[in-house]
mmCIF file of C-alpha atoms and ligand atoms in Angstrom:
data_model
loop_
_atom_site.group_PDB
_atom_site.id
_atom_site.type_symbol
_atom_site.label_atom_id
_atom_site.label_comp_id
_atom_site.label_asym_id
_atom_site.label_seq_id
_atom_site.Cartn_x
_atom_site.Cartn_y
_atom_site.Cartn_z
ATOM 1 C CA MET A 25 104.154 105.401 121.348
ATOM 2 C CA ARG A 26 103.347 109.059 120.880
ATOM 3 C CA ILE A 27 103.626 110.638 117.420
ATOM 4 C CA ASP A 28 103.448 114.423 117.078
ATOM 5 C CA ILE A 29 102.901 115.472 113.476
ATOM 6 C CA ILE A 30 103.606 119.062 112.432
ATOM 7 C CA THR A 31 101.770 120.162 109.282
ATOM 8 C CA CYS A 32 100.115 123.052 107.433
ATOM 9 C CA LEU A 33 97.168 120.754 106.631
ATOM 10 C CA PRO A 34 95.983 119.259 109.948
ATOM 11 C CA LYS A 35 92.513 118.403 108.618
ATOM 12 C CA LEU A 36 93.998 116.124 105.982
ATOM 13 C CA LEU A 37 95.635 113.992 108.684
ATOM 14 C CA GLU A 38 92.968 114.066 111.380
ATOM 15 C CA SER A 39 90.500 112.011 109.342
ATOM 16 C CA PHE A 40 93.188 109.423 108.527
ATOM 17 C CA PHE A 41 93.868 108.679 112.190
ATOM 18 C CA ALA A 42 90.184 108.644 113.148
ATOM 19 C CA HIS A 43 89.527 105.226 111.586
ATOM 20 C CA SER A 44 90.196 101.523 111.795
ATOM 21 C CA ILE A 45 93.307 100.045 113.450
ATOM 22 C CA LEU A 46 94.818 103.467 114.125
ATOM 23 C CA LYS A 47 91.682 104.618 115.897
ATOM 24 C CA ARG A 48 91.547 101.436 117.998
ATOM 25 C CA ALA A 49 95.231 101.691 118.927
ATOM 26 C CA GLN A 50 94.552 105.181 120.251
ATOM 27 C CA GLU A 51 91.398 104.122 122.090
ATOM 28 C CA LYS A 52 93.353 101.300 123.757
ATOM 29 C CA GLY A 53 95.985 103.866 124.836
ATOM 30 C CA ILE A 54 98.747 102.021 122.961
ATOM 31 C CA ALA A 55 99.393 104.853 120.528
ATOM 32 C CA GLU A 56 98.713 108.558 120.586
ATOM 33 C CA VAL A 57 98.853 110.714 117.472
ATOM 34 C CA VAL A 58 98.705 114.483 117.970
ATOM 35 C CA VAL A 59 98.477 116.711 114.910
ATOM 36 C CA HIS A 60 99.817 120.273 115.216
ATOM 37 C CA ASP A 61 98.937 123.093 112.844
ATOM 38 C CA ILE A 62 102.175 124.940 112.154
ATOM 39 C CA ARG A 63 100.151 128.123 111.629
ATOM 40 C CA ASP A 64 99.505 128.193 115.384
ATOM 41 C CA TYR A 65 103.225 128.819 115.904
ATOM 42 C CA THR A 66 103.884 131.750 113.579
ATOM 43 C CA LEU A 67 104.324 135.293 114.865
ATOM 44 C CA PHE A 68 103.343 136.716 111.464
ATOM 45 C CA LYS A 69 100.059 138.438 110.764
ATOM 46 C CA HIS A 70 97.637 136.370 108.664
ATOM 47 C CA LYS A 71 99.274 133.181 110.009
ATOM 48 C CA GLN A 72 101.963 133.219 107.310
ATOM 49 C CA VAL A 73 104.326 130.233 107.588
ATOM 50 C CA ASP A 74 106.094 130.249 104.205
ATOM 51 C CA ASP A 75 107.981 132.726 102.044
ATOM 52 C CA TYR A 76 109.760 133.074 98.692
ATOM 53 C CA SER A 77 113.105 131.337 98.454
ATOM 54 C CA TYR A 78 116.296 133.412 98.503
ATOM 55 C CA GLY A 79 118.022 133.377 95.124
ATOM 56 C CA GLY A 80 114.695 133.343 93.366
ATOM 57 C CA SER A 81 113.947 129.688 92.566
ATOM 58 C CA ALA A 82 110.273 128.815 92.045
ATOM 59 C CA GLY A 83 107.991 127.894 94.932
ATOM 60 C CA MET A 84 107.398 128.783 98.554
ATOM 61 C CA VAL A 85 109.544 127.551 101.456
ATOM 62 C CA LEU A 86 108.402 126.859 105.043
ATOM 63 C CA MET A 87 110.082 129.317 107.411
ATOM 64 C CA ILE A 88 112.322 128.142 110.251
ATOM 65 C CA GLU A 89 110.719 130.198 113.038
ATOM 66 C CA PRO A 90 107.314 128.471 113.327
ATOM 67 C CA ILE A 91 109.036 125.097 113.003
ATOM 68 C CA ASP A 92 111.452 126.027 115.788
ATOM 69 C CA ARG A 93 108.656 127.342 118.016
ATOM 70 C CA CYS A 94 106.535 124.206 117.546
ATOM 71 C CA ILE A 95 109.374 121.699 118.039
ATOM 72 C CA SER A 96 110.706 123.636 121.063
ATOM 73 C CA ALA A 97 107.248 123.651 122.678
ATOM 74 C CA LEU A 98 107.003 119.869 122.210
ATOM 75 C CA LYS A 99 110.521 119.225 123.476
ATOM 76 C CA ALA A 100 109.755 121.264 126.603
ATOM 77 C CA GLU A 101 107.051 118.693 127.441
ATOM 78 C CA ARG A 102 108.946 115.415 126.844
ATOM 79 C CA THR A 103 112.059 113.952 125.273
ATOM 80 C CA TYR A 104 111.901 112.641 121.713
ATOM 81 C CA ASP A 105 113.723 109.654 120.217
ATOM 82 C CA ALA A 106 113.541 111.066 116.702
ATOM 83 C CA VAL A 107 112.534 114.189 114.795
ATOM 84 C CA ILE A 108 111.693 112.949 111.314
ATOM 85 C CA TYR A 109 111.338 115.119 108.214
ATOM 86 C CA MET A 110 109.293 113.671 105.343
ATOM 87 C CA SER A 111 110.970 114.523 102.062
ATOM 88 C CA PRO A 112 111.532 112.898 98.654
ATOM 89 C CA ASP A 113 115.281 113.365 99.160
ATOM 90 C CA GLY A 114 115.351 111.386 102.425
ATOM 91 C CA SER A 115 116.381 107.746 102.766
ATOM 92 C CA THR A 116 113.802 105.319 101.424
ATOM 93 C CA PHE A 117 111.454 103.911 104.049
ATOM 94 C CA ASN A 118 111.201 100.121 104.326
ATOM 95 C CA GLN A 119 110.114 97.423 106.784
ATOM 96 C CA GLN A 120 113.495 97.349 108.538
ATOM 97 C CA THR A 121 113.231 101.073 109.280
ATOM 98 C CA ALA A 122 109.628 100.574 110.414
ATOM 99 C CA ASN A 123 110.734 97.827 112.824
ATOM 100 C CA ARG A 124 113.496 100.027 114.233
ATOM 101 C CA PHE A 125 111.281 103.125 114.607
ATOM 102 C CA SER A 126 108.421 101.117 116.158
ATOM 103 C CA LEU A 127 110.567 100.745 119.307
ATOM 104 C CA PHE A 128 110.653 104.526 119.816
ATOM 105 C CA LYS A 129 108.527 106.035 122.558
ATOM 106 C CA ASN A 130 108.059 109.602 121.316
ATOM 107 C CA ILE A 131 108.631 110.898 117.804
ATOM 108 C CA ILE A 132 107.979 114.122 115.928
ATOM 109 C CA ILE A 133 107.206 114.047 112.205
ATOM 110 C CA LEU A 134 107.558 117.305 110.257
ATOM 111 C CA CYS A 135 105.685 117.416 106.953
ATOM 112 C CA GLY A 136 107.286 119.469 104.218
ATOM 113 C CA HIS A 137 105.101 121.517 101.930
ATOM 114 C CA TYR A 138 105.456 123.721 98.868
ATOM 115 C CA LYS A 139 109.152 123.629 97.900
ATOM 116 C CA GLY A 140 110.233 122.221 101.260
ATOM 117 C CA VAL A 141 111.536 123.782 104.459
ATOM 118 C CA ASP A 142 114.365 126.211 105.141
ATOM 119 C CA GLU A 143 117.569 124.112 105.099
ATOM 120 C CA ARG A 144 118.579 125.528 108.497
ATOM 121 C CA ALA A 145 115.532 123.887 110.100
ATOM 122 C CA ARG A 146 116.650 120.523 108.697
ATOM 123 C CA GLU A 147 120.170 121.016 109.989
ATOM 124 C CA ALA A 148 119.127 122.242 113.418
ATOM 125 C CA PHE A 149 116.211 119.993 114.395
ATOM 126 C CA ILE A 150 115.935 116.904 112.185
ATOM 127 C CA THR A 151 117.434 113.556 113.201
ATOM 128 C CA HIS A 152 116.082 111.421 110.301
ATOM 129 C CA GLU A 153 114.995 112.370 106.758
ATOM 130 C CA ILE A 154 112.607 109.841 105.223
ATOM 131 C CA SER A 155 111.135 109.376 101.741
ATOM 132 C CA ILE A 156 108.366 106.886 101.003
ATOM 133 C CA GLY A 157 109.474 106.410 97.393
ATOM 134 C CA ASP A 158 111.048 107.960 94.338
ATOM 135 C CA TYR A 159 108.163 110.223 93.392
ATOM 136 C CA VAL A 160 107.129 113.691 94.547
ATOM 137 C CA LEU A 161 103.931 114.240 96.541
ATOM 138 C CA SER A 162 102.451 117.693 97.005
ATOM 139 C CA GLY A 163 103.294 117.545 100.701
ATOM 140 C CA GLY A 164 104.657 115.270 103.409
ATOM 141 C CA GLU A 165 101.238 114.550 104.970
ATOM 142 C CA LEU A 166 100.443 111.360 103.062
ATOM 143 C CA ALA A 167 103.998 110.168 103.669
ATOM 144 C CA ALA A 168 103.675 110.906 107.421
ATOM 145 C CA ALA A 169 100.416 108.918 107.474
ATOM 146 C CA VAL A 170 102.100 105.975 105.710
ATOM 147 C CA VAL A 171 105.021 105.944 108.162
ATOM 148 C CA SER A 172 102.748 106.314 111.233
ATOM 149 C CA ASP A 173 100.534 103.453 110.056
ATOM 150 C CA ALA A 174 103.537 101.184 109.421
ATOM 151 C CA LEU A 175 104.918 101.898 112.920
ATOM 152 C CA ILE A 176 101.708 101.732 114.940
ATOM 153 C CA ARG A 177 100.585 98.360 113.554
ATOM 154 C CA LEU A 178 103.876 96.835 114.775
ATOM 155 C CA ILE A 179 103.327 97.806 118.417
ATOM 156 C CA PRO A 180 102.334 94.737 120.478
ATOM 157 C CA GLY A 181 98.604 94.737 121.221
ATOM 158 C CA VAL A 182 97.577 96.858 118.246
ATOM 159 C CA LEU A 183 96.657 94.018 115.883
ATOM 160 C CA SER A 184 94.166 91.582 117.338
ATOM 161 C CA ASP A 185 96.219 88.599 116.168
ATOM 162 C CA GLU A 186 99.638 89.623 117.412
ATOM 163 C CA THR A 187 101.430 87.209 115.148
ATOM 164 C CA SER A 188 99.984 88.690 112.003
ATOM 165 C CA ALA A 189 102.476 91.569 111.754
ATOM 166 C CA LEU A 190 105.254 88.994 111.976
ATOM 167 C CA THR A 191 103.959 87.193 108.897
ATOM 168 C CA ASP A 192 103.648 90.355 106.764
ATOM 169 C CA SER A 193 105.428 90.648 103.463
ATOM 170 C CA PHE A 194 109.018 91.906 103.959
ATOM 171 C CA GLN A 195 109.095 90.958 107.642
ATOM 172 C CA ASP A 196 111.617 88.194 106.890
ATOM 173 C CA SER A 197 112.708 89.783 103.591
ATOM 174 C CA LEU A 198 110.260 87.639 101.585
ATOM 175 C CA LEU A 199 106.848 88.560 100.215
ATOM 176 C CA ALA A 200 103.941 86.982 102.119
ATOM 177 C CA PRO A 201 102.466 83.730 100.724
ATOM 178 C CA ALA A 202 99.022 83.498 99.076
ATOM 179 C CA VAL A 203 96.012 83.339 101.420
ATOM 180 C CA TYR A 204 92.547 81.830 100.868
ATOM 181 C CA THR A 205 89.200 81.807 102.679
ATOM 182 C CA ARG A 206 85.825 80.094 102.236
ATOM 183 C CA PRO A 207 84.519 78.616 99.997
ATOM 184 C CA ALA A 208 87.077 75.845 99.407
ATOM 185 C CA GLU A 209 85.973 75.771 95.768
ATOM 186 C CA TYR A 210 84.573 78.667 93.728
ATOM 187 C CA ASN A 211 83.507 78.233 90.097
ATOM 188 C CA GLY A 212 85.965 75.353 89.768
ATOM 189 C CA MET A 213 88.846 77.289 91.390
ATOM 190 C CA LYS A 214 90.161 75.262 94.316
ATOM 191 C CA VAL A 215 92.083 76.162 97.443
ATOM 192 C CA PRO A 216 95.355 74.114 97.509
ATOM 193 C CA ASP A 217 94.572 70.765 99.198
ATOM 194 C CA ILE A 218 97.424 71.068 101.666
ATOM 195 C CA LEU A 219 95.799 74.121 103.331
ATOM 196 C CA LEU A 220 92.725 72.014 104.107
ATOM 197 C CA SER A 221 94.753 69.054 105.430
ATOM 198 C CA GLY A 222 95.194 70.253 109.006
ATOM 199 C CA ASN A 223 98.856 69.156 108.849
ATOM 200 C CA GLU A 224 100.561 72.207 110.391
ATOM 201 C CA LYS A 225 104.080 71.170 109.468
ATOM 202 C CA GLU A 226 103.196 70.599 105.816
ATOM 203 C CA ILE A 227 101.183 73.850 105.717
ATOM 204 C CA GLU A 228 104.147 75.793 107.100
ATOM 205 C CA LYS A 229 106.377 74.191 104.444
ATOM 206 C CA TRP A 230 103.872 75.066 101.698
ATOM 207 C CA ARG A 231 103.694 78.686 102.898
ATOM 208 C CA PHE A 232 107.451 79.063 102.901
ATOM 209 C CA GLU A 233 107.779 77.576 99.410
ATOM 210 C CA ASN A 234 104.929 79.730 98.120
ATOM 211 C CA ALA A 235 106.572 82.846 99.616
ATOM 212 C CA LEU A 236 109.887 81.896 98.005
ATOM 213 C CA GLU A 237 108.282 81.285 94.616
ATOM 214 C CA ARG A 238 106.327 84.570 94.710
ATOM 215 C CA THR A 239 109.344 86.561 95.765
ATOM 216 C CA LYS A 240 111.463 85.001 93.001
ATOM 217 C CA LYS A 241 108.834 85.885 90.402
ATOM 218 C CA ARG A 242 107.757 89.339 91.625
ATOM 219 C CA ARG A 243 110.842 90.690 93.368
ATOM 220 C CA PRO A 244 113.974 88.964 92.053
ATOM 221 C CA ASP A 245 116.079 91.578 93.906
ATOM 222 C CA LEU A 246 114.632 90.508 97.291
ATOM 223 C CA TYR A 247 114.856 86.829 96.335
ATOM 224 C CA GLU A 248 118.536 87.086 95.519
ATOM 225 C CA LYS A 249 119.261 88.869 98.787
ATOM 226 C CA PHE A 250 117.236 86.357 100.805
ATOM 227 C CA THR A 251 118.876 83.270 99.277
ATOM 228 C CA LYS A 252 122.316 84.814 99.730
ATOM 229 C CA ASP A 253 121.709 85.893 103.357
ATOM 230 C CA SER A 254 120.144 82.564 104.333
ATOM 231 C CA GLY A 255 122.739 80.433 102.497
ATOM 232 C CA LEU A 256 120.019 78.889 100.270
ATOM 233 C CA ASP A 257 121.998 79.870 97.156
ATOM 234 C CA THR A 258 124.841 77.485 98.000
ATOM 235 C CA GLN A 259 122.654 74.474 98.816
HETATM 236 N N1 ADE B 305 107.067 114.770 100.340
HETATM 237 C C1 ADE B 305 106.890 114.852 99.013
HETATM 238 N N2 ADE B 305 107.187 113.716 98.400
HETATM 239 C C2 ADE B 305 107.572 112.842 99.366
HETATM 240 C C3 ADE B 305 108.012 111.492 99.360
HETATM 241 N N3 ADE B 305 108.135 110.804 98.237
HETATM 242 N N4 ADE B 305 108.320 110.938 100.549
HETATM 243 C C4 ADE B 305 108.241 111.648 101.693
HETATM 244 N N5 ADE B 305 107.833 112.912 101.752
HETATM 245 C C5 ADE B 305 107.499 113.515 100.604
#
């Protein structure tokens, strides 16, 4: 997968992708993240990319021309499955969307800044508008990093234990069960006996029940949906 991110703050993103799983995915050639500074695409003096909004509301708006020039240059090189705009008024990102997007080969992510981008750029170039939650960040960069991370870790070969993304919270609409590591007892606090039993079938059963219990307690909305969808509510 190749992700091209268009931003006014490239430095903010470069360090994020230079570490950990995201770095390894790029070293292995499984994922490529290319950050583009929108200022490189403006024809204005002093690299201006934003301007006051017509009608006089507060805040600066990203201009359509540098966005157009950057996206057009990228599209001249390859075809894209999606051009995503990060915005608090987009549809809320979740694991299902991450699963769907992780199958894409090439995507562009445009980060909004200041008061957003000229509406005509959204209408002309954007295929998906995504929010990472009902709160307002000072720009789309952190949101673009969140979405990229969620997609890249799903690509086969990125995580060393390939099954681990499948057992994440939300992957089957339940939260993940509790996990434990050594020591088996710490200051009187014990790991559940069943996890030390070596009985895979019983362990699997315990994990499922633990996931159900946690979801019921922490996310009753997800629990209700899961029991309804799986028919557990009528048993
Ligand atoms: N830009 C600012 N706030 C955002 C949010 N909540 N999600 C995505 N992009 C944003």
